[in-house]
Amino acid sequence: MRVKIDPEVCQGHAMCFLACPQVFELSDEDGHAFVADENVPPEFEHAVEQAVRSCPEGAITTF
Amino acid sequence: MAEGDLQPGSKQFPIELDHDTPEHAANWPERWRAIRETTPRAWTESHGGFWVATRLEDLVGIAQRDDVFSTHKELDRVTGETTGGLSIPPVPGIRSIPNESDKPEWNGIRGFINRHFAPRAVELRRQRARNFTAALVDMVIEKGHFDIVDDLTNPLPALVTMDLFGFPLEEWRAFADPFHTMVYTPASSPEFAATIKGLDHFHARVDEEVAKRRLEPKDDLLTIFATGLIDAEPLGYETIHDLAFNILAGGVDTTTALTSNTLLYLSRHPDQRQELINRPDVMPLAREEFIRYFSPIHGLARNAMSDVEVNGWKIDKGDRVLLAYSAANRDPDAFEDPEEVKLDRFPNKHVGFGAGMHRCIGSFLARMMWECMVTEVLARMPDYRVEEDKIESYHTVAKVNGWIHIPAIFTPGKKVGATIS
């Protein structure tokens, strides 16, 4: 599984960070989320799916 | 006339809704549920006429269309009259930015302060906020009774906000009280104008302290107001006032409302209180659940700059739309059993902090302060019990869903020797 965040849609609700801090990080500048590595380790796949379903903006997609 | 015009909730067939009334404050969950089920996209003639978005999908869809929906507020500094903005009913005499600004103005203002509210900046403030909380609890811990609002949830966010600005901490009450009163006074009441005047003191103190920072910069927000640049220009007095007001407004009453509601709920649900005490790992999920369930900011407006269609909903140029966060946060299409508090609810795509580019800039600060207060109360007064016959809620929740008084009793404990400094 791979994951990406649309930076134009993310607004920094930080729910993805709550779901899976091992994959999602928050910017020190504005709190918006990013992923350092789009490849999701198998043990975090469920948490990343939870993150997708927790984003109010719909900014996260897996592929 | 199009066929759809005679549908209930259309402009030709408006619903009866004034959300700025005591009746709405007393019954809002039931009222929103009924509206969402029958007329989820409803027009009301109240306050000059506006649409109400009660479904999560619609609300987010509108909030994300910042190219069409404006929050810009035009303020006549002489008469105090305003147009636009994000309040229904309108609040005269005041503009708050970046909330009441559109791109490209918004980019400069929001970018100017973003870093001071980002997760890292907030973590650096956590220890001080913990100390303030411990000190506030010290003031009441030997007495065995306190007022959750007056003694804890009002002062703590006010102190943290004062600290962030760089104001002397002992002035918190002079700043918090007028705002606290403003949010629960209906805009139509005679007292409302007086509460707005109470904010003059805040603006005067901002001017005084900004002038001092120009001569002697410190490490605080007042210094960046005094010395910073937005779009390569120093900040004018109006910009500083509008910016400072937005930070005060966001800081002093919303987290108060959230934490007051949380502690009242936990007094009424001792099993869930015990679950939180037993499972501190659930705290972050519970925090988001309380934000969803109580929606401290009841709803905010957008103003259509042109004719637009969102998810098939036709909105005309000039129409106002209330994004009813409190309604969307209980939308059964988005949340299972939305009228229940599930401490470990997740996923939880609530819009308690709004949506789109105006997402609450203080969200990380709010979460941190909530954690400080709830953790301290559960640790030091775990058996607190609200005196239900003495509580008093806000008379209107149109702005903030909060409480005026929540007295409680508990088994007295010992001070830990914390001080506010």
Short mmCIF file of C-alpha atoms in Angstrom, two decimals:
data_model
loop_
_atom_site.label_atom_id
_atom_site.label_comp_id
_atom_site.label_asym_id
_atom_site.label_seq_id
_atom_site.Cartn_x
_atom_site.Cartn_y
_atom_site.Cartn_z
CA MET A 1 0.00 0.00 0.00
CA ARG A 2 1.07 3.55 -0.75
CA VAL A 3 -0.47 6.76 0.58
CA LYS A 4 -0.53 10.38 -0.50
CA ILE A 5 -1.98 13.63 0.83
CA ASP A 6 -3.24 16.34 -1.49
CA PRO A 7 -1.54 19.45 -0.05
CA GLU A 8 -4.18 21.68 -1.66
CA VAL A 9 -6.95 19.89 0.23
CA CYS A 10 -5.30 19.15 3.60
CA GLN A 11 -6.12 21.85 6.15
CA GLY A 12 -4.33 20.49 9.20
CA HIS A 13 -7.13 18.77 11.11
CA ALA A 14 -4.43 16.29 12.20
CA MET A 15 -6.78 13.33 12.44
CA CYS A 16 -4.40 11.26 10.28
CA PHE A 17 -1.61 11.94 12.76
CA LEU A 18 -3.90 10.71 15.51
CA ALA A 19 -4.64 7.55 13.49
CA CYS A 20 -1.07 6.71 12.56
CA PRO A 21 1.79 8.94 13.74
CA GLN A 22 4.26 6.40 12.33
CA VAL A 23 3.25 7.36 8.77
CA PHE A 24 1.83 10.89 8.98
CA GLU A 25 3.73 13.94 10.19
CA LEU A 26 2.60 17.50 10.92
CA SER A 27 4.31 20.63 9.68
CA ASP A 28 5.95 22.96 12.21
CA GLU A 29 4.86 25.83 10.00
CA ASP A 30 1.07 25.33 9.74
CA GLY A 31 0.19 21.92 11.20
CA HIS A 32 -0.69 20.49 7.80
CA ALA A 33 0.09 16.81 7.31
CA PHE A 34 2.62 15.14 5.07
CA VAL A 35 4.14 11.70 4.56
CA ALA A 36 7.90 11.35 4.45
CA ASP A 37 7.63 7.93 2.79
CA GLU A 38 4.59 7.05 0.69
CA ASN A 39 5.19 3.30 1.17
CA VAL A 40 3.08 2.04 4.07
CA PRO A 41 4.58 -0.80 6.14
CA PRO A 42 2.05 -3.68 6.29
CA GLU A 43 1.58 -3.33 10.04
CA PHE A 44 0.25 0.23 9.58
CA GLU A 45 -2.10 -0.42 6.67
CA HIS A 46 -5.18 -0.64 8.88
CA ALA A 47 -4.29 2.58 10.71
CA VAL A 48 -3.74 4.38 7.40
CA GLU A 49 -7.17 3.24 6.20
CA GLN A 50 -8.60 4.67 9.44
CA ALA A 51 -6.80 7.93 8.65
CA VAL A 52 -8.40 8.08 5.22
CA ARG A 53 -11.83 7.70 6.83
CA SER A 54 -11.04 10.28 9.51
CA CYS A 55 -10.03 13.14 7.23
CA PRO A 56 -12.90 15.66 7.11
CA GLU A 57 -11.48 17.17 3.93
CA GLY A 58 -11.00 13.87 2.06
CA ALA A 59 -7.37 14.79 1.40
CA ILE A 60 -5.81 11.32 1.79
CA THR A 61 -5.78 8.54 -0.80
CA THR A 62 -4.21 5.10 -0.81
CA PHE A 63 -3.07 3.39 -4.00
CA MET B 1 -41.22 29.00 -11.00
CA ALA B 2 -39.24 25.77 -11.01
CA GLU B 3 -40.88 22.69 -9.62
CA GLY B 4 -38.43 22.46 -6.71
CA ASP B 5 -39.31 25.94 -5.45
CA LEU B 6 -42.34 24.70 -3.54
CA GLN B 7 -40.30 22.18 -1.61
CA PRO B 8 -40.21 22.88 2.12
CA GLY B 9 -36.92 24.61 2.92
CA SER B 10 -36.77 26.48 -0.40
CA LYS B 11 -36.73 30.28 -0.47
CA GLN B 12 -40.43 30.24 -1.38
CA PHE B 13 -41.21 27.87 1.47
CA PRO B 14 -38.73 28.77 4.23
CA ILE B 15 -38.41 27.01 7.57
CA GLU B 16 -38.89 28.69 10.92
CA LEU B 17 -35.44 28.90 12.47
CA ASP B 18 -33.69 31.47 14.62
CA HIS B 19 -30.62 29.84 16.14
CA ASP B 20 -29.87 32.94 18.27
CA THR B 21 -32.62 32.30 20.82
CA PRO B 22 -32.91 30.63 24.25
CA GLU B 23 -35.37 28.13 22.73
CA HIS B 24 -32.76 26.98 20.22
CA ALA B 25 -30.09 26.86 22.93
CA ALA B 26 -32.29 24.56 25.00
CA ASN B 27 -33.26 22.19 22.17
CA TRP B 28 -30.60 22.42 19.46
CA PRO B 29 -29.79 18.71 19.06
CA GLU B 30 -33.46 17.84 18.49
CA ARG B 31 -34.01 20.90 16.32
CA TRP B 32 -31.02 20.13 14.08
CA ARG B 33 -32.05 16.49 13.80
CA ALA B 34 -35.55 17.44 12.64
CA ILE B 35 -34.22 19.98 10.11
CA ARG B 36 -31.53 17.62 8.82
CA GLU B 37 -34.08 14.82 8.32
CA THR B 38 -36.74 16.90 6.57
CA THR B 39 -35.00 19.92 5.01
CA PRO B 40 -31.21 19.39 5.14
CA ARG B 41 -30.66 22.42 2.86
CA ALA B 42 -33.07 24.90 4.36
CA TRP B 43 -33.71 28.60 3.88
CA THR B 44 -34.84 30.70 6.84
CA GLU B 45 -35.92 34.36 6.70
CA SER B 46 -34.32 35.09 10.09
CA HIS B 47 -31.52 37.68 10.29
CA GLY B 48 -31.95 38.85 6.71
CA GLY B 49 -32.33 35.34 5.29
CA PHE B 50 -29.81 32.53 5.05
CA TRP B 51 -29.38 28.88 4.10
CA VAL B 52 -28.50 26.29 6.74
CA ALA B 53 -26.12 23.45 5.87
CA THR B 54 -26.83 20.58 8.26
CA ARG B 55 -25.21 17.63 6.46
CA LEU B 56 -21.48 17.01 6.76
CA GLU B 57 -20.94 16.44 3.04
CA ASP B 58 -22.67 19.70 2.07
CA LEU B 59 -20.93 21.68 4.77
CA VAL B 60 -17.45 20.53 3.78
CA GLY B 61 -18.27 21.00 0.08
CA ILE B 62 -19.16 24.66 0.70
CA ALA B 63 -16.25 25.29 3.08
CA GLN B 64 -13.82 24.01 0.46
CA ARG B 65 -15.15 26.38 -2.25
CA ASP B 66 -13.28 29.45 -1.04
CA ASP B 67 -13.18 30.64 -4.67
CA VAL B 68 -16.95 31.26 -4.51
CA PHE B 69 -17.80 31.60 -0.81
CA SER B 70 -16.42 34.63 1.01
CA THR B 71 -15.98 35.40 4.68
CA HIS B 72 -14.61 38.89 4.05
CA LYS B 73 -16.19 41.46 6.33
CA GLU B 74 -16.45 45.09 5.31
CA LEU B 75 -16.37 47.31 8.39
CA ASP B 76 -17.14 51.02 8.39
CA ARG B 77 -14.79 52.23 11.14
CA VAL B 78 -16.91 55.35 11.73
CA THR B 79 -20.44 53.93 11.93
CA GLY B 80 -19.44 50.40 12.91
CA GLU B 81 -21.73 48.98 10.23
CA THR B 82 -20.63 45.79 8.56
CA THR B 83 -21.45 43.60 5.59
CA GLY B 84 -20.36 40.02 4.96
CA GLY B 85 -18.28 38.25 7.59
CA LEU B 86 -18.89 34.93 9.25
CA SER B 87 -21.43 35.76 11.96
CA ILE B 88 -25.19 35.26 11.74
CA PRO B 89 -26.57 37.48 13.17
CA PRO B 90 -23.88 39.99 12.22
CA VAL B 91 -21.69 41.42 14.98
CA PRO B 92 -21.33 45.16 14.34
CA GLY B 93 -18.24 47.23 15.09
CA ILE B 94 -15.70 44.41 14.90
CA ARG B 95 -13.82 42.54 12.22
CA SER B 96 -11.64 39.54 13.00
CA ILE B 97 -8.83 38.44 10.73
CA PRO B 98 -7.66 36.09 9.26
CA ASN B 99 -11.13 34.54 9.81
CA GLU B 100 -13.02 37.33 8.06
CA SER B 101 -10.72 37.68 5.06
CA ASP B 102 -10.48 36.00 1.66
CA LYS B 103 -7.50 35.07 -0.47
CA PRO B 104 -5.19 36.74 -1.32
CA GLU B 105 -5.41 38.95 1.83
CA TRP B 106 -5.88 35.80 3.92
CA ASN B 107 -2.61 34.24 2.70
CA GLY B 108 -0.52 37.06 4.14
CA ILE B 109 -2.33 37.25 7.48
CA ARG B 110 -2.69 33.52 8.11
CA GLY B 111 0.89 32.89 7.01
CA PHE B 112 2.04 35.61 9.39
CA ILE B 113 0.73 33.83 12.49
CA ASN B 114 0.49 30.15 11.47
CA ARG B 115 3.83 29.10 12.95
CA HIS B 116 2.88 30.38 16.41
CA PHE B 117 -0.08 27.97 16.55
CA ALA B 118 1.51 24.94 14.87
CA PRO B 119 2.05 21.69 16.83
CA ARG B 120 5.68 22.40 17.71
CA ALA B 121 4.95 25.89 19.07
CA VAL B 122 2.07 24.48 21.11
CA GLU B 123 4.17 21.67 22.61
CA LEU B 124 6.65 24.30 23.85
CA ARG B 125 3.78 25.88 25.82
CA ARG B 126 2.44 22.67 27.35
CA GLN B 127 4.51 22.73 30.54
CA ARG B 128 3.52 26.31 31.33
CA ALA B 129 -0.14 25.46 30.71
CA ARG B 130 0.19 22.48 33.06
CA ASN B 131 1.61 24.75 35.75
CA PHE B 132 -1.21 27.27 35.31
CA THR B 133 -3.73 24.43 35.59
CA ALA B 134 -2.11 23.02 38.72
CA ALA B 135 -2.07 26.50 40.26
CA LEU B 136 -5.77 27.07 39.50
CA VAL B 137 -6.64 23.73 41.09
CA ASP B 138 -4.42 24.58 44.08
CA MET B 139 -6.64 27.63 44.71
CA VAL B 140 -9.69 25.41 45.31
CA ILE B 141 -8.37 21.95 46.19
CA GLU B 142 -8.57 22.40 49.99
CA LYS B 143 -12.12 23.82 49.86
CA GLY B 144 -13.90 20.83 48.37
CA HIS B 145 -16.02 22.94 46.07
CA PHE B 146 -15.41 25.07 42.98
CA ASP B 147 -17.05 26.47 39.89
CA ILE B 148 -15.78 24.56 36.88
CA VAL B 149 -16.20 27.63 34.65
CA ASP B 150 -15.16 30.49 36.94
CA ASP B 151 -12.28 28.71 38.63
CA LEU B 152 -10.83 26.58 35.83
CA THR B 153 -12.17 26.50 32.28
CA ASN B 154 -12.49 30.28 31.91
CA PRO B 155 -9.16 31.32 33.51
CA LEU B 156 -6.88 28.65 32.02
CA PRO B 157 -7.46 29.41 28.32
CA ALA B 158 -7.43 33.14 29.15
CA LEU B 159 -4.06 32.80 30.94
CA VAL B 160 -2.55 30.79 28.09
CA THR B 161 -3.85 33.35 25.59
CA MET B 162 -2.43 36.25 27.63
CA ASP B 163 0.88 34.42 27.78
CA LEU B 164 0.89 33.89 24.01
CA PHE B 165 0.19 37.59 23.37
CA GLY B 166 2.74 38.67 26.00
CA PHE B 167 0.26 40.56 28.21
CA PRO B 168 0.80 40.61 31.98
CA LEU B 169 -0.95 37.44 33.20
CA GLU B 170 -2.84 39.21 35.99
CA GLU B 171 -4.87 41.13 33.39
CA TRP B 172 -6.61 38.01 32.11
CA ARG B 173 -9.96 38.74 33.70
CA ALA B 174 -10.25 42.23 32.18
CA PHE B 175 -9.80 40.68 28.75
CA ALA B 176 -11.76 37.47 29.15
CA ASP B 177 -14.87 38.82 30.90
CA PRO B 178 -16.18 41.18 28.16
CA PHE B 179 -15.70 38.52 25.55
CA HIS B 180 -17.21 35.79 27.71
CA THR B 181 -20.31 38.01 28.20
CA MET B 182 -20.46 38.94 24.52
CA VAL B 183 -20.72 35.39 23.32
CA TYR B 184 -23.71 34.46 25.45
CA THR B 185 -25.66 37.71 25.05
CA PRO B 186 -28.14 37.68 22.13
CA ALA B 187 -27.15 40.29 19.52
CA SER B 188 -30.70 41.68 19.61
CA SER B 189 -30.61 42.43 23.36
CA PRO B 190 -29.93 45.93 24.76
CA GLU B 191 -26.96 44.59 26.76
CA PHE B 192 -25.12 43.53 23.62
CA ALA B 193 -23.89 47.02 22.62
CA ALA B 194 -22.46 47.49 26.12
CA THR B 195 -20.50 44.25 25.91
CA ILE B 196 -19.00 45.34 22.59
CA LYS B 197 -17.86 48.58 24.28
CA GLY B 198 -16.13 46.45 26.88
CA LEU B 199 -13.70 45.37 24.17
CA ASP B 200 -12.39 48.94 23.86
CA HIS B 201 -10.16 48.29 26.87
CA PHE B 202 -8.63 45.31 25.07
CA HIS B 203 -7.84 47.34 21.96
CA ALA B 204 -6.37 50.17 24.05
CA ARG B 205 -4.09 47.73 25.87
CA VAL B 206 -3.04 46.16 22.56
CA ASP B 207 -2.04 49.63 21.30
CA GLU B 208 -0.08 50.41 24.48
CA GLU B 209 1.81 47.13 24.53
CA VAL B 210 2.54 47.17 20.78
CA ALA B 211 4.05 50.66 21.21
CA LYS B 212 6.26 49.29 24.01
CA ARG B 213 7.38 46.32 21.87
CA ARG B 214 8.50 48.67 19.10
CA LEU B 215 11.05 50.06 21.58
CA GLU B 216 11.76 46.83 23.42
CA PRO B 217 10.99 43.64 21.47
CA LYS B 218 10.25 40.42 23.37
CA ASP B 219 9.49 36.84 22.35
CA ASP B 220 5.70 37.12 22.02
CA LEU B 221 2.85 37.84 19.59
CA LEU B 222 2.67 41.53 20.52
CA THR B 223 6.27 41.83 19.33
CA ILE B 224 5.55 40.28 15.96
CA PHE B 225 2.55 42.62 15.61
CA ALA B 226 4.89 45.53 16.36
CA THR B 227 7.85 44.53 14.24
CA GLY B 228 6.62 41.99 11.66
CA LEU B 229 5.73 42.46 8.00
CA ILE B 230 2.70 41.20 6.07
CA ASP B 231 3.22 41.32 2.30
CA ALA B 232 6.39 43.38 2.96
CA GLU B 233 4.47 46.05 4.89
CA PRO B 234 4.42 46.79 8.64
CA LEU B 235 1.02 46.13 10.26
CA GLY B 236 -1.34 49.11 10.63
CA TYR B 237 -3.38 49.65 13.79
CA GLU B 238 -6.57 48.32 12.19
CA THR B 239 -4.84 45.13 11.10
CA ILE B 240 -3.38 44.67 14.58
CA HIS B 241 -6.80 45.22 16.24
CA ASP B 242 -8.58 42.81 13.90
CA LEU B 243 -5.88 40.17 14.24
CA ALA B 244 -5.65 40.51 18.03
CA PHE B 245 -9.44 40.27 18.31
CA ASN B 246 -9.50 37.03 16.32
CA ILE B 247 -6.86 35.48 18.56
CA LEU B 248 -8.62 36.65 21.74
CA ALA B 249 -11.98 35.43 20.44
CA GLY B 250 -10.58 32.06 19.47
CA GLY B 251 -8.60 31.71 22.65
CA VAL B 252 -10.74 32.71 25.56
CA ASP B 253 -14.14 31.12 25.19
CA THR B 254 -14.17 28.15 22.85
CA THR B 255 -11.87 25.86 24.81
CA THR B 256 -13.73 27.07 27.90
CA ALA B 257 -16.99 25.80 26.40
CA LEU B 258 -15.51 22.50 25.27
CA THR B 259 -13.93 21.69 28.62
CA SER B 260 -16.97 22.86 30.62
CA ASN B 261 -19.20 20.57 28.58
CA THR B 262 -16.73 17.70 28.94
CA LEU B 263 -16.50 17.95 32.72
CA LEU B 264 -20.26 18.33 33.09
CA TYR B 265 -20.81 15.27 30.87
CA LEU B 266 -18.31 13.20 32.88
CA SER B 267 -20.04 14.18 36.13
CA ARG B 268 -23.29 12.87 34.67
CA HIS B 269 -21.65 9.67 33.34
CA PRO B 270 -19.44 8.29 36.13
CA ASP B 271 -18.81 5.02 34.27
CA GLN B 272 -17.27 6.86 31.35
CA ARG B 273 -15.31 9.10 33.74
CA GLN B 274 -13.87 5.98 35.35
CA GLU B 275 -13.05 4.57 31.92
CA LEU B 276 -11.07 7.71 31.09
CA ILE B 277 -9.22 7.47 34.42
CA ASN B 278 -8.44 3.79 33.79
CA ARG B 279 -7.44 4.22 30.14
CA PRO B 280 -5.47 7.45 29.63
CA ASP B 281 -4.55 6.19 26.13
CA VAL B 282 -8.17 6.90 25.16
CA MET B 283 -7.84 10.59 26.05
CA PRO B 284 -6.95 11.86 22.53
CA LEU B 285 -9.88 9.97 20.97
CA ALA B 286 -12.21 11.12 23.73
CA ARG B 287 -11.05 14.70 23.18
CA GLU B 288 -12.05 14.55 19.50
CA GLU B 289 -15.35 12.92 20.43
CA PHE B 290 -16.23 15.72 22.84
CA ILE B 291 -15.31 18.29 20.17
CA ARG B 292 -17.66 16.49 17.77
CA TYR B 293 -20.46 16.02 20.26
CA PHE B 294 -20.53 19.53 21.73
CA SER B 295 -19.26 21.57 18.75
CA PRO B 296 -18.08 24.61 20.77
CA ILE B 297 -18.53 26.87 17.73
CA HIS B 298 -22.15 26.22 16.83
CA GLY B 299 -21.91 27.42 13.22
CA LEU B 300 -20.31 30.09 11.03
CA ALA B 301 -21.35 31.73 7.78
CA ARG B 302 -20.15 31.91 4.18
CA ASN B 303 -21.33 34.45 1.60
CA ALA B 304 -21.81 33.43 -2.05
CA MET B 305 -19.94 35.74 -4.42
CA SER B 306 -21.62 34.23 -7.51
CA ASP B 307 -24.30 31.71 -8.39
CA VAL B 308 -22.98 28.27 -7.52
CA GLU B 309 -24.04 24.64 -7.22
CA VAL B 310 -22.55 22.40 -4.53
CA ASN B 311 -23.50 18.70 -4.60
CA GLY B 312 -26.56 19.72 -6.62
CA TRP B 313 -27.55 22.48 -4.16
CA LYS B 314 -28.13 25.75 -6.04
CA ILE B 315 -27.08 28.82 -4.11
CA ASP B 316 -27.53 32.34 -5.54
CA LYS B 317 -25.01 35.15 -5.59
CA GLY B 318 -25.40 37.19 -2.41
CA ASP B 319 -26.93 34.34 -0.37
CA ARG B 320 -25.55 33.68 3.08
CA VAL B 321 -25.06 30.08 4.28
CA LEU B 322 -24.73 29.01 7.91
CA LEU B 323 -22.32 26.10 8.17
CA ALA B 324 -23.95 24.42 11.16
CA TYR B 325 -21.00 22.47 12.51
CA SER B 326 -23.10 21.34 15.48
CA ALA B 327 -25.65 19.81 13.09
CA ALA B 328 -23.16 18.24 10.67
CA ASN B 329 -21.23 16.73 13.59
CA ARG B 330 -24.31 14.62 14.37
CA ASP B 331 -25.08 13.65 10.77
CA PRO B 332 -25.95 9.92 10.80
CA ASP B 333 -24.54 9.58 7.27
CA ALA B 334 -21.12 10.48 8.69
CA PHE B 335 -21.25 9.13 12.26
CA GLU B 336 -22.67 5.91 13.66
CA ASP B 337 -25.02 6.56 16.59
CA PRO B 338 -24.26 10.29 16.34
CA GLU B 339 -26.24 11.23 19.47
CA GLU B 340 -24.02 9.05 21.67
CA VAL B 341 -20.64 9.90 23.19
CA LYS B 342 -18.30 7.00 22.41
CA LEU B 343 -15.03 7.80 24.13
CA ASP B 344 -12.96 5.77 21.68
CA ARG B 345 -14.89 6.70 18.53
CA PHE B 346 -12.63 6.42 15.51
CA PRO B 347 -12.66 7.21 12.62
CA ASN B 348 -14.12 10.56 13.54
CA LYS B 349 -14.15 13.07 10.70
CA HIS B 350 -15.78 15.82 12.73
CA VAL B 351 -15.82 19.47 11.70
CA GLY B 352 -15.63 20.88 15.22
CA PHE B 353 -12.71 23.02 14.08
CA GLY B 354 -14.49 24.01 10.87
CA ALA B 355 -13.37 22.96 7.41
CA GLY B 356 -11.62 24.43 4.41
CA MET B 357 -8.94 27.07 4.64
CA HIS B 358 -10.38 28.73 7.76
CA ARG B 359 -9.87 25.58 9.87
CA CYS B 360 -9.40 26.79 13.47
CA ILE B 361 -5.82 28.00 13.72
CA GLY B 362 -5.88 27.39 17.47
CA SER B 363 -6.94 23.74 17.20
CA PHE B 364 -3.64 22.39 18.50
CA LEU B 365 -3.62 24.88 21.36
CA ALA B 366 -7.22 23.99 22.23
CA ARG B 367 -6.45 20.27 22.33
CA MET B 368 -3.44 20.85 24.56
CA MET B 369 -5.39 23.03 27.00
CA TRP B 370 -8.29 20.56 27.15
CA GLU B 371 -5.82 17.78 28.01
CA CYS B 372 -4.20 19.85 30.77
CA MET B 373 -7.52 20.67 32.41
CA VAL B 374 -9.26 17.28 32.11
CA THR B 375 -6.14 15.37 33.19
CA GLU B 376 -5.66 17.62 36.25
CA VAL B 377 -9.29 17.34 37.36
CA LEU B 378 -9.43 13.56 36.93
CA ALA B 379 -6.17 13.17 38.86
CA ARG B 380 -6.82 15.54 41.76
CA MET B 381 -10.61 15.63 42.13
CA PRO B 382 -11.68 12.32 40.59
CA ASP B 383 -14.95 12.19 42.56
CA TYR B 384 -16.13 15.74 41.67
CA ARG B 385 -19.88 16.01 41.30
CA VAL B 386 -21.69 18.88 39.62
CA GLU B 387 -24.45 20.54 41.65
CA GLU B 388 -27.06 20.14 38.96
CA ASP B 389 -29.59 22.50 40.53
CA LYS B 390 -27.12 25.42 40.37
CA ILE B 391 -25.81 25.20 36.79
CA GLU B 392 -26.52 27.91 34.22
CA SER B 393 -25.97 27.54 30.48
CA TYR B 394 -25.46 30.24 27.84
CA HIS B 395 -28.73 31.94 26.92
CA THR B 396 -27.86 31.55 23.27
CA VAL B 397 -25.47 29.14 21.59
CA ALA B 398 -25.44 30.91 18.20
CA LYS B 399 -21.78 31.76 18.71
CA VAL B 400 -20.48 29.38 21.37
CA ASN B 401 -22.15 26.42 23.09
CA GLY B 402 -21.02 27.11 26.63
CA TRP B 403 -21.82 27.53 30.32
CA ILE B 404 -21.95 30.49 32.69
CA HIS B 405 -21.78 28.51 35.96
CA ILE B 406 -21.11 24.85 36.79
CA PRO B 407 -20.59 24.55 40.59
CA ALA B 408 -19.21 21.20 41.77
CA ILE B 409 -18.17 19.51 45.00
CA PHE B 410 -15.37 17.00 45.59
CA THR B 411 -13.29 15.42 48.36
CA PRO B 412 -10.71 18.06 49.36
CA GLY B 413 -7.06 17.38 48.61
CA LYS B 414 -3.65 18.93 49.13
CA LYS B 415 -1.96 21.74 47.24
CA VAL B 416 1.01 20.90 45.04
CA GLY B 417 2.51 24.38 45.39
CA ALA B 418 2.07 25.54 41.78
CA THR B 419 1.97 29.26 41.03
CA ILE B 420 0.91 31.32 38.04
CA SER B 421 4.04 33.08 36.85
#
